[in-house]
CSV table of C-alpha atoms in Angstrom, one decimal:
chain,number,residue,atom,x,y,z
A,1,MET,CA,0.0,0.0,0.0
A,2,LYS,CA,1.3,3.4,-0.9
A,3,LEU,CA,1.7,6.2,1.6
A,4,ASN,CA,2.7,9.8,1.1
A,5,GLU,CA,5.9,9.1,2.7
A,6,ARG,CA,7.8,12.2,1.8
A,7,SER,CA,5.2,14.4,3.3
A,8,VAL,CA,4.8,12.1,6.4
A,9,ALA,CA,8.5,12.4,6.9
A,10,HIS,CA,8.2,16.1,6.6
A,11,TYR,CA,5.5,16.1,9.3
A,12,ALA,CA,8.1,14.4,11.5
A,13,THR,CA,10.7,17.1,11.0
A,14,CYS,CA,8.7,20.3,10.5
A,15,ASP,CA,8.5,22.8,13.2
A,16,SER,CA,5.2,21.8,14.6
A,17,PRO,CA,6.0,21.0,18.2
A,18,PRO,CA,6.2,17.3,19.1
A,19,ASP,CA,4.3,15.8,21.9
A,20,LYS,CA,7.2,13.9,23.2
A,21,THR,CA,10.7,13.2,22.2
A,22,GLY,CA,13.5,11.1,23.7
A,23,PHE,CA,15.7,8.1,23.4
A,24,LEU,CA,14.4,4.7,23.7
A,25,PHE,CA,15.7,1.3,22.9
A,26,LYS,CA,13.7,-0.4,20.2
A,27,LYS,CA,13.8,-4.1,19.4
A,28,GLY,CA,14.6,-4.8,15.8
A,29,GLU,CA,12.4,-6.8,13.5
A,30,ARG,CA,14.7,-9.5,12.3
A,31,ASN,CA,17.7,-8.7,14.5
A,32,THR,CA,16.4,-9.1,17.9
A,33,ALA,CA,18.9,-6.9,19.5
A,34,TYR,CA,17.7,-3.6,21.0
A,35,HIS,CA,18.8,-0.5,19.2
A,36,ARG,CA,18.9,3.0,20.6
A,37,ARG,CA,16.8,5.3,18.6
A,38,TRP,CA,15.6,8.9,18.9
A,39,PHE,CA,11.9,9.0,19.1
A,40,VAL,CA,9.6,11.8,18.2
A,41,LEU,CA,5.8,11.6,19.0
A,42,LYS,CA,3.6,13.9,17.0
A,43,GLY,CA,-0.2,13.3,17.3
A,44,ASN,CA,-0.9,9.6,16.5
A,45,MET,CA,2.5,9.1,14.8
A,46,LEU,CA,5.6,7.8,16.5
A,47,PHE,CA,8.7,8.4,14.4
A,48,TYR,CA,12.0,7.1,15.1
A,49,PHE,CA,15.4,8.2,13.9
A,50,GLU,CA,18.9,6.8,14.0
A,51,ASP,CA,19.9,9.6,16.2
A,52,ARG,CA,18.8,13.0,17.4
A,53,GLU,CA,20.4,14.9,14.6
A,54,SER,CA,19.2,12.7,11.7
A,55,ARG,CA,17.2,14.5,9.1
A,56,GLU,CA,15.0,11.8,8.1
A,57,PRO,CA,13.2,9.2,10.2
A,58,ILE,CA,14.0,5.6,9.7
A,59,GLY,CA,10.4,4.7,10.3
A,60,VAL,CA,7.1,5.5,11.8
A,61,ILE,CA,4.6,3.7,13.8
A,62,VAL,CA,1.0,4.8,13.3
A,63,LEU,CA,-0.5,4.5,16.7
A,64,GLU,CA,-4.2,4.6,16.0
A,65,GLY,CA,-5.9,1.7,17.7
A,66,CYS,CA,-2.9,0.4,19.6
A,67,THR,CA,-2.5,-0.7,23.3
A,68,VAL,CA,0.5,-0.1,25.3
A,69,GLU,CA,1.6,-2.7,27.8
A,70,LEU,CA,4.4,-3.6,30.1
A,71,CYS,CA,6.2,-6.5,28.6
A,72,GLU,CA,8.0,-9.4,30.2
A,73,SER,CA,11.3,-8.9,28.9
A,74,ALA,CA,14.8,-9.4,30.1
A,75,GLU,CA,15.2,-5.8,29.3
A,76,GLU,CA,14.4,-3.5,32.1
A,77,PHE,CA,11.8,-0.8,31.8
A,78,ALA,CA,10.4,-2.4,28.7
A,79,PHE,CA,6.9,-1.9,27.3
A,80,ALA,CA,5.2,-3.0,24.1
A,81,VAL,CA,2.9,-1.3,21.6
A,82,LYS,CA,0.4,-3.8,20.3
A,83,PHE,CA,-2.3,-3.8,17.7
A,84,ASP,CA,-5.4,-5.8,17.5
A,85,CYS,CA,-5.2,-6.9,13.9
A,86,ALA,CA,-4.1,-10.2,12.4
A,87,LYS,CA,-0.4,-10.8,12.3
A,88,ALA,CA,0.3,-7.4,13.8
A,89,ARG,CA,3.8,-6.8,14.8
A,90,VAL,CA,4.5,-6.1,18.4
A,91,TYR,CA,6.8,-3.1,18.9
A,92,LYS,CA,9.0,-3.6,21.9
A,93,MET,CA,10.7,-0.7,23.4
A,94,ALA,CA,12.6,0.1,26.5
A,95,SER,CA,13.5,3.2,28.4
A,96,ASP,CA,16.6,3.5,30.6
A,97,ASN,CA,14.8,4.5,33.7
A,98,GLN,CA,11.4,4.0,35.3
A,99,ALA,CA,10.2,7.6,35.0
A,100,GLY,CA,11.0,7.5,31.2
A,101,MET,CA,9.1,4.2,30.8
A,102,GLU,CA,6.1,5.5,32.6
A,103,SER,CA,6.1,8.8,30.8
A,104,TRP,CA,6.3,7.1,27.4
A,105,VAL,CA,3.6,4.6,28.2
A,106,LYS,CA,1.3,7.4,29.3
A,107,ALA,CA,2.0,9.5,26.3
A,108,LEU,CA,1.5,6.7,23.8
A,109,SER,CA,-1.7,5.4,25.4
A,110,ARG,CA,-3.3,8.6,24.7
A,111,ALA,CA,-1.8,9.4,21.4
A,112,SER,CA,-4.7,8.4,19.3
A,113,PHE,CA,-6.8,10.7,17.2
A,114,ASP,CA,-9.9,9.2,18.8
A,115,TYR,CA,-8.7,10.2,22.2
A,116,MET,CA,-8.0,13.8,21.1
A,117,ARG,CA,-11.4,13.9,19.5
A,118,LEU,CA,-13.0,12.8,22.7
A,119,VAL,CA,-11.4,15.4,24.8
A,120,VAL,CA,-12.3,18.1,22.2
A,121,LYS,CA,-15.9,17.1,22.2
A,122,GLU,CA,-16.1,17.1,25.8
A,123,LEU,CA,-14.6,20.6,26.1
A,124,GLU,CA,-16.9,21.7,23.3
A,125,ARG,CA,-19.9,20.5,25.2
A,126,GLN,CA,-18.7,22.1,28.3
A,127,LEU,CA,-18.2,25.4,26.6
A,128,GLU,CA,-21.7,25.2,25.2
A,129,GLU,CA,-23.1,24.6,28.5
A,130,ILE,CA,-21.3,27.5,30.0
A,131,GLN,CA,-22.4,29.8,27.2
A,132,GLU,CA,-26.0,28.6,27.5
A,133,ALA,CA,-25.9,29.2,31.2
A,134,ALA,CA,-24.7,32.7,30.6
A,135,GLY,CA,-27.7,33.3,28.6
A,136,GLY,CA,-26.1,33.2,25.3
A,137,ASP,CA,-24.0,36.2,26.0
A,138,CYS,CA,-22.4,37.4,22.9
A,139,VAL,CA,-19.2,39.1,22.7
A,140,GLY,CA,-20.4,40.9,19.7
A,141,ALA,CA,-17.5,40.2,17.5
A,142,GLY,CA,-18.1,41.6,14.1
A,143,GLY,CA,-19.6,39.2,11.8
A,144,LEU,CA,-20.3,36.5,14.3
A,145,GLN,CA,-23.8,36.4,15.7
A,146,GLY,CA,-25.5,34.5,18.4
A,147,ARG,CA,-23.3,33.0,20.9
A,148,SER,CA,-19.7,33.8,21.4
A,149,LYS,CA,-18.5,30.8,19.6
A,150,PRO,CA,-15.1,29.9,18.6
A,151,SER,CA,-14.6,31.6,15.3
A,152,ARG,CA,-15.0,29.3,12.5
A,153,ARG,CA,-11.9,30.4,10.8
A,154,HIS,CA,-9.1,28.4,10.2
A,155,GLN,CA,-6.1,29.2,12.0
A,156,VAL,CA,-3.0,30.5,10.5
A,157,SER,CA,0.0,29.1,11.9
A,158,ARG,CA,2.6,31.2,10.4
A,159,SER,CA,5.3,30.0,12.7
A,160,ARG,CA,4.2,26.4,12.8
A,161,SER,CA,3.8,25.1,9.3
A,162,GLY,CA,6.7,27.0,8.1
A,163,ALA,CA,5.1,27.4,4.7
A,164,SER,CA,4.2,30.7,3.3
A,165,SER,CA,0.8,31.0,1.9
A,166,SER,CA,0.8,32.9,-1.3
A,167,SER,CA,-2.9,33.3,-1.6
A,168,SER,CA,-4.4,36.6,-0.8
A,169,SER,CA,-6.5,36.6,2.3
A,170,SER,CA,-9.0,39.1,1.2
A,171,SER,CA,-11.5,36.5,0.2
A,172,THR,CA,-10.8,34.1,2.9
A,173,SER,CA,-13.2,35.5,5.4
A,174,SER,CA,-16.1,34.2,3.4
A,175,LEU,CA,-14.4,30.8,3.2
A,176,SER,CA,-14.2,30.3,6.8
A,177,SER,CA,-17.9,30.0,7.0
A,178,SER,CA,-18.4,26.5,6.4
A,179,SER,CA,-15.5,25.0,8.3
A,180,GLY,CA,-14.5,25.7,11.8
A,181,ALA,CA,-11.4,26.4,13.4
A,182,PRO,CA,-10.7,28.1,16.5
A,183,PRO,CA,-8.2,30.8,16.8
A,184,MET,CA,-4.6,30.3,17.4
A,185,ALA,CA,-3.4,29.1,20.7
A,186,VAL,CA,-4.0,31.8,23.1
A,187,ASN,CA,-1.9,32.3,26.1
A,188,TYR,CA,-4.0,32.1,29.2
A,189,SER,CA,-2.6,35.3,30.5
A,190,ALA,CA,-3.2,37.2,27.3
A,191,GLN,CA,-6.9,36.8,27.7
A,192,ARG,CA,-7.6,37.9,24.3
A,193,SER,CA,-11.2,38.8,23.5
A,194,ILE,CA,-13.1,37.0,20.8
A,195,GLN,CA,-13.0,40.2,18.9
A,196,ASP,CA,-9.3,40.4,18.7
A,197,GLU,CA,-9.2,36.8,17.6
A,198,VAL,CA,-11.6,37.3,14.8
A,199,GLN,CA,-9.6,40.2,13.6
A,200,LEU,CA,-6.4,38.1,13.8
A,201,MET,CA,-8.0,35.4,11.8
A,202,SER,CA,-9.4,37.5,9.1
A,203,ASP,CA,-5.9,38.8,8.3
A,204,CYS,CA,-4.5,35.5,8.0
A,205,PRO,CA,-4.2,33.1,5.2
A,206,LYS,CA,-5.1,29.7,6.2
A,207,GLU,CA,-3.1,26.7,6.5
A,208,ASN,CA,-3.1,23.4,8.0
A,209,GLY,CA,-5.1,22.5,10.4
A,210,VAL,CA,-5.9,24.1,7.6
A,211,ALA,CA,-7.0,25.8,4.9
A,212,TRP,CA,-8.2,27.0,1.6
A,213,SER,CA,-6.7,29.5,-0.4
A,214,LYS,CA,-9.5,29.9,-2.9
A,215,PRO,CA,-12.9,31.4,-2.1
A,216,ALA,CA,-15.7,29.0,-2.0
A,217,VAL,CA,-18.1,31.8,-1.8
A,218,SER,CA,-18.3,32.3,-5.5
A,219,PHE,CA,-19.6,28.9,-6.0
A,220,ASN,CA,-22.0,28.4,-3.3
A,221,GLY,CA,-23.0,32.0,-2.4
A,222,PHE,CA,-23.1,31.2,1.3
A,223,ALA,CA,-24.4,33.7,3.6
A,224,GLU,CA,-21.6,34.1,6.0
A,225,GLU,CA,-23.6,34.7,9.1
A,226,ALA,CA,-26.1,31.9,8.7
A,227,SER,CA,-23.3,29.5,8.3
A,228,SER,CA,-21.4,30.7,11.2
A,229,CYS,CA,-23.8,29.4,13.6
A,230,ALA,CA,-24.8,26.4,11.7
A,231,ALA,CA,-21.4,24.9,11.7
A,232,TRP,CA,-21.2,24.5,15.4
A,233,GLU,CA,-24.8,23.5,15.9
A,234,ALA,CA,-24.3,20.7,13.5
A,235,CYS,CA,-21.3,19.7,15.6
A,236,SER,CA,-23.2,19.2,18.7
A,237,ASP,CA,-25.5,16.9,16.9
A,238,SER,CA,-23.2,14.1,18.0
A,239,GLY,CA,-22.0,13.5,14.6
A,240,SER,CA,-25.0,13.3,12.4
A,241,ASN,CA,-23.9,14.2,8.9
A,242,SER,CA,-26.4,16.5,7.9
A,243,GLY,CA,-25.8,18.3,4.6
A,244,PRO,CA,-26.4,21.9,3.9
A,245,GLY,CA,-29.7,23.1,5.2
A,246,ALA,CA,-32.2,25.4,3.9
A,247,ASP,CA,-30.1,28.5,4.7
A,248,GLY,CA,-27.8,27.3,2.1
A,249,VAL,CA,-24.9,26.4,4.2
A,250,ARG,CA,-24.5,23.9,6.9
A,251,ALA,CA,-21.0,22.7,7.4
A,252,PRO,CA,-20.7,19.1,8.1
A,253,PRO,CA,-20.1,18.4,11.8
A,254,VAL,CA,-16.8,17.3,13.2
A,255,PRO,CA,-16.2,13.9,11.9
A,256,ARG,CA,-18.2,11.4,13.8
A,257,ARG,CA,-16.4,9.1,16.2
A,258,ARG,CA,-15.9,5.8,14.7
A,259,ARG,CA,-18.4,3.5,16.2
A,260,GLY,CA,-17.4,0.2,17.5
A,261,ALA,CA,-14.0,1.0,16.0
A,262,SER,CA,-12.1,1.0,19.2
A,263,LEU,CA,-9.4,-1.4,18.6
A,264,GLU,CA,-7.9,-1.0,21.9
A,265,SER,CA,-10.8,-1.9,24.0
A,266,PRO,CA,-14.0,-3.6,24.4
A,267,VAL,CA,-16.7,-1.7,26.0
A,268,SER,CA,-17.2,1.8,25.2
A,269,PRO,CA,-19.8,3.4,27.4
A,270,GLY,CA,-20.7,5.5,24.5
A,271,THR,CA,-19.5,9.1,24.2
A,272,GLY,CA,-22.1,10.3,26.5
A,273,CYS,CA,-20.1,10.0,29.6
A,274,PHE,CA,-16.8,11.5,29.1
A,275,SER,CA,-15.3,10.8,32.5
A,276,LYS,CA,-16.1,7.1,32.1
A,277,LEU,CA,-14.3,7.1,28.8
A,278,HIS,CA,-11.5,9.1,30.0
A,279,ASP,CA,-11.0,6.9,33.0
A,280,TRP,CA,-11.0,4.0,30.7
A,281,TYR,CA,-8.2,5.4,28.8
A,282,GLY,CA,-6.4,6.1,32.0
A,283,LYS,CA,-7.0,2.6,33.2
A,284,GLU,CA,-4.3,1.1,31.0
A,285,VAL,CA,-1.8,3.5,32.3
A,286,GLU,CA,-2.9,2.6,35.9
A,287,GLU,CA,-2.6,-1.1,35.2
A,288,VAL,CA,0.9,-0.8,33.8
A,289,ARG,CA,1.9,1.3,36.8
A,290,ALA,CA,0.4,-1.2,39.2
A,291,GLN,CA,2.1,-4.0,37.5
A,292,TRP,CA,5.3,-2.4,37.7
A,293,LEU,CA,5.0,-1.6,41.4
A,294,GLN,CA,4.0,-5.1,42.2
A,295,SER,CA,7.0,-6.5,40.5
A,296,LYS,CA,9.3,-4.5,42.5
B,1,MET,CA,10.8,5.1,5.5
B,2,ARG,CA,9.3,2.1,7.2
B,3,PHE,CA,5.7,2.1,8.4
B,4,ASN,CA,3.4,-0.4,10.0
B,5,GLU,CA,1.5,-1.2,6.9
B,6,LYS,CA,-0.6,-4.1,8.2
B,7,GLU,CA,-2.0,-1.9,10.9
B,8,LEU,CA,-2.6,0.9,8.5
B,9,VAL,CA,-4.5,-1.5,6.2
B,10,SER,CA,-6.5,-2.6,9.1
B,11,LEU,CA,-7.3,0.9,10.0
B,12,SER,CA,-8.6,1.4,6.5
B,13,ARG,CA,-11.3,-1.1,7.3
B,14,GLN,CA,-12.7,0.8,10.2
B,15,PRO,CA,-16.1,2.5,9.9
B,16,SER,CA,-15.4,5.9,8.4
B,17,GLU,CA,-16.6,9.4,8.7
B,18,MET,CA,-16.9,9.8,5.0
B,19,ALA,CA,-16.6,7.3,2.1
B,20,ALA,CA,-17.6,7.8,-1.5
B,21,GLU,CA,-16.7,7.0,-5.0
B,22,LEU,CA,-14.8,10.1,-6.4
B,23,GLY,CA,-12.7,10.8,-9.4
B,24,MET,CA,-9.1,10.9,-8.2
B,25,ARG,CA,-6.0,12.1,-10.0
B,26,GLY,CA,-2.5,11.8,-8.7
B,27,PRO,CA,-0.1,14.6,-8.5
B,28,LYS,CA,2.3,13.5,-11.2
B,29,LYS,CA,2.3,14.9,-14.6
B,30,GLY,CA,0.5,12.5,-16.9
B,31,ASP,CA,-1.7,11.1,-14.1
B,32,VAL,CA,-5.4,10.9,-15.2
B,33,VAL,CA,-8.6,10.9,-13.3
B,34,LYS,CA,-9.7,7.4,-12.1
B,35,LYS,CA,-12.7,6.2,-10.2
B,36,ARG,CA,-11.7,5.4,-6.7
B,37,LEU,CA,-13.4,4.6,-3.4
B,38,VAL,CA,-12.1,7.3,-1.1
B,39,LYS,CA,-12.5,6.8,2.6
B,40,LEU,CA,-11.7,9.2,5.4
B,41,VAL,CA,-10.6,7.4,8.7
B,42,VAL,CA,-9.2,9.6,11.4
B,43,ASN,CA,-6.4,11.7,9.8
B,44,PHE,CA,-5.9,9.3,6.9
B,45,LEU,CA,-7.5,9.4,3.5
B,46,PHE,CA,-7.5,5.9,2.0
B,47,TYR,CA,-8.2,5.1,-1.6
B,48,PHE,CA,-9.3,1.8,-3.1
B,49,ARG,CA,-10.1,0.5,-6.5
B,50,THR,CA,-13.9,-0.1,-6.3
B,51,ASP,CA,-14.7,-3.4,-4.7
B,52,GLU,CA,-11.2,-4.2,-3.6
B,53,GLU,CA,-10.6,-4.8,0.0
B,54,GLU,CA,-7.1,-3.5,0.3
B,55,PRO,CA,-6.5,0.2,-0.4
B,56,ILE,CA,-4.1,1.2,-3.1
B,57,GLY,CA,-2.8,3.9,-0.9
B,58,ALA,CA,-3.1,6.3,2.1
B,59,LEU,CA,-2.5,10.0,2.6
B,60,LEU,CA,-1.8,11.3,6.0
B,61,LEU,CA,-3.7,14.5,6.2
B,62,GLU,CA,-1.3,16.6,8.4
B,63,GLN,CA,0.5,19.7,7.0
B,64,CYS,CA,-1.7,19.7,3.9
B,65,ARG,CA,-3.7,22.4,2.1
B,66,VAL,CA,-7.2,21.6,0.8
B,67,GLU,CA,-8.5,23.8,-1.9
B,68,ARG,CA,-11.6,24.1,-3.9
B,69,GLU,CA,-10.6,23.8,-7.6
B,70,ASP,CA,-14.0,24.5,-9.0
B,71,SER,CA,-17.7,23.8,-8.1
B,72,GLN,CA,-17.3,20.1,-7.9
B,73,SER,CA,-13.7,19.4,-7.3
B,74,PHE,CA,-11.1,19.9,-4.7
B,75,SER,CA,-7.4,19.3,-4.3
B,76,ILE,CA,-5.1,18.3,-1.6
B,77,ALA,CA,-1.5,19.4,-1.5
B,78,PHE,CA,1.1,18.8,1.1
B,79,LEU,CA,3.1,21.7,2.4
B,80,ASP,CA,6.5,20.2,1.7
B,81,GLU,CA,5.7,20.0,-2.1
B,82,ALA,CA,2.9,22.4,-2.6
B,83,GLU,CA,2.8,22.2,-6.4
B,84,ARG,CA,2.0,18.6,-6.4
B,85,LYS,CA,-1.8,18.3,-6.0
B,86,TYR,CA,-4.1,15.4,-5.7
B,87,LEU,CA,-7.4,16.2,-7.4
B,88,PHE,CA,-10.7,14.8,-6.4
B,89,GLU,CA,-13.9,15.2,-8.5
B,90,CYS,CA,-17.2,14.9,-6.8
B,91,ASP,CA,-20.7,14.4,-8.0
B,92,SER,CA,-22.0,17.7,-6.8
B,93,GLU,CA,-21.2,21.0,-5.2
B,94,GLU,CA,-22.7,19.9,-1.9
B,95,GLN,CA,-20.6,16.7,-1.8
B,96,CYS,CA,-17.6,18.7,-2.7
B,97,GLY,CA,-18.2,21.1,0.2
B,98,GLU,CA,-18.7,18.3,2.6
B,99,TRP,CA,-15.4,16.6,1.7
B,100,VAL,CA,-13.4,19.7,1.9
B,101,ASP,CA,-14.8,20.5,5.2
B,102,SER,CA,-14.3,17.0,6.6
B,103,ILE,CA,-10.7,16.8,5.4
B,104,VAL,CA,-9.8,20.1,6.8
B,105,LYS,CA,-11.1,18.9,10.2
B,106,ALA,CA,-9.4,15.5,9.9
B,107,SER,CA,-6.1,16.5,11.1
B,108,TYR,CA,-4.7,15.9,14.6
B,109,GLU,CA,-3.2,19.4,14.6
B,110,PHE,CA,-6.6,21.0,13.7
B,111,MET,CA,-8.2,19.2,16.7
B,112,ARG,CA,-5.4,20.2,18.9
B,113,LYS,CA,-6.0,23.9,18.1
B,114,ASN,CA,-9.7,23.4,18.8
B,115,LEU,CA,-8.9,21.9,22.1
B,116,ILE,CA,-6.5,24.7,23.0
B,117,PHE,CA,-9.2,27.3,22.1
B,118,TYR,CA,-11.9,25.6,24.2
B,119,ARG,CA,-9.6,25.1,27.1
B,120,THR,CA,-8.6,28.7,27.0
B,121,GLU,CA,-12.1,30.0,26.6
B,122,ILE,CA,-13.5,27.9,29.4
B,123,HIS,CA,-10.7,29.0,31.6
B,124,ARG,CA,-11.5,32.6,30.7
B,125,LEU,CA,-15.1,32.2,31.4
B,126,THR,CA,-14.9,30.2,34.5
B,127,GLY,CA,-11.4,30.7,36.0
B,128,LYS,CA,-11.0,27.0,35.9
B,129,ASP,CA,-9.0,24.7,33.7
B,130,PRO,CA,-11.4,22.1,32.4
B,131,LEU,CA,-8.7,19.5,32.1
B,132,GLU,CA,-7.7,19.5,35.7
B,133,GLN,CA,-10.5,17.2,36.9
B,134,TYR,CA,-9.3,14.6,34.4
B,135,GLY,CA,-5.7,14.9,35.6
B,136,ILE,CA,-4.5,15.7,32.1
B,137,SER,CA,-3.6,19.4,32.5
B,138,ASP,CA,0.1,18.8,32.1
B,139,GLU,CA,0.1,16.7,29.1
B,140,THR,CA,2.2,18.2,26.4
B,141,ARG,CA,-0.4,17.8,23.7
B,142,PHE,CA,-2.9,20.0,25.6
B,143,GLN,CA,-0.6,22.8,26.3
B,144,VAL,CA,-1.8,26.3,25.5
B,145,ASN,CA,1.6,27.5,24.2
B,146,ASN,CA,2.2,24.3,22.3
B,147,GLY,CA,1.5,26.3,19.1
B,148,LEU,CA,4.1,28.8,19.9
B,149,GLN,CA,7.0,26.7,20.3
B,150,LEU,CA,9.4,27.0,17.4
B,151,THR,CA,12.1,24.5,18.4
B,152,PRO,CA,11.3,21.1,19.5
B,153,ARG,CA,12.4,20.6,23.1
B,154,ASP,CA,13.6,17.4,24.7
B,155,THR,CA,10.6,16.2,26.7
B,156,SER,CA,12.2,12.9,27.7
B,157,SER,CA,12.2,14.0,31.2
B,158,LEU,CA,8.5,14.6,31.3
């Protein structure tokens, strides 16, 4: 099966901040010796390099659907990344100290896209509750109506993606209507108002997480305002894929959680109860920890 | 670059957010439009020959740009080689719009930004960090200033 390898390798080394980096010993495929490699975790992708200065990864492990366990190995501080598919390879790794092992196990257990999506949905729900409780207070940002929602614009990450966008941003404001992106990471202490954020965004060309450089508006003639609210309302419909509504634009909601697709575990109490789900993700980590403590 | 192909193929069989037969054209000169079953699963776009079980290929949807090319088609280009575009032809404007939207939202980095926004906003409105009760406030992936770091730092001690 083909993969856009060059671009995947680029993701490994581009300046988007990694979630975790460090040295680990990795057991080889054929050669069963452990080799020391430099690991970079970004999202649900675990890259490994020959060493820290290498420009290209030797390989990548797509972590979606994996489980992380302690493994019985002669090697100390070892753990394994396992998958629930036929003839899946087991990736054995080892840290050189206990803290490192725990830290990696924790990071890898929660590295999946699904987990991130879960947390996002939960926070989205919480924010909506707060806003509703506040009586739909609107921070009257220009162009946005109704609740003070996250702006639906795509965020420009000038510093992050490293690529310059050559497209003009003049028409981008209309584009933003049917997709949603919150503003750039805002420092807690900055306490930027929604208004500032909207301003920031309309000046920016959009990139990944990302974006579009050509206006869609000329094709669908969306009413910006109508769509602004529609997008997020659609999102809270727990994933129903409703198409554009009568108002002309209804952005598809955030991609729905894959049902029954959890490879890493049996029961899912449903996305209704976040804390249960979250605990469930955390359970693995707890078990590993407990096992390790017992074996001491 | 090595990758865990079996597991990725297995992932392609998962229920997907979006799947449809679209016209697809590769980025190379001389590539023509072919009918493919295109399937979006987490941050991967898989493409199959119709009725085949195993995908021909997968595209990781990080660091990419999705553009509307015309009323019914869109393209995906990766930031490291922006001139090379994968083109997709849909059956309708509506379908095209849905795909563009879904793909844009299908990146881990996009979700991270959402999360950081919500976290910040909730904190601003309530004075509380919503992640604290789950014990995940300190995880690197949820950090507010994650997006502002320009140099990767060694987090092996975390």
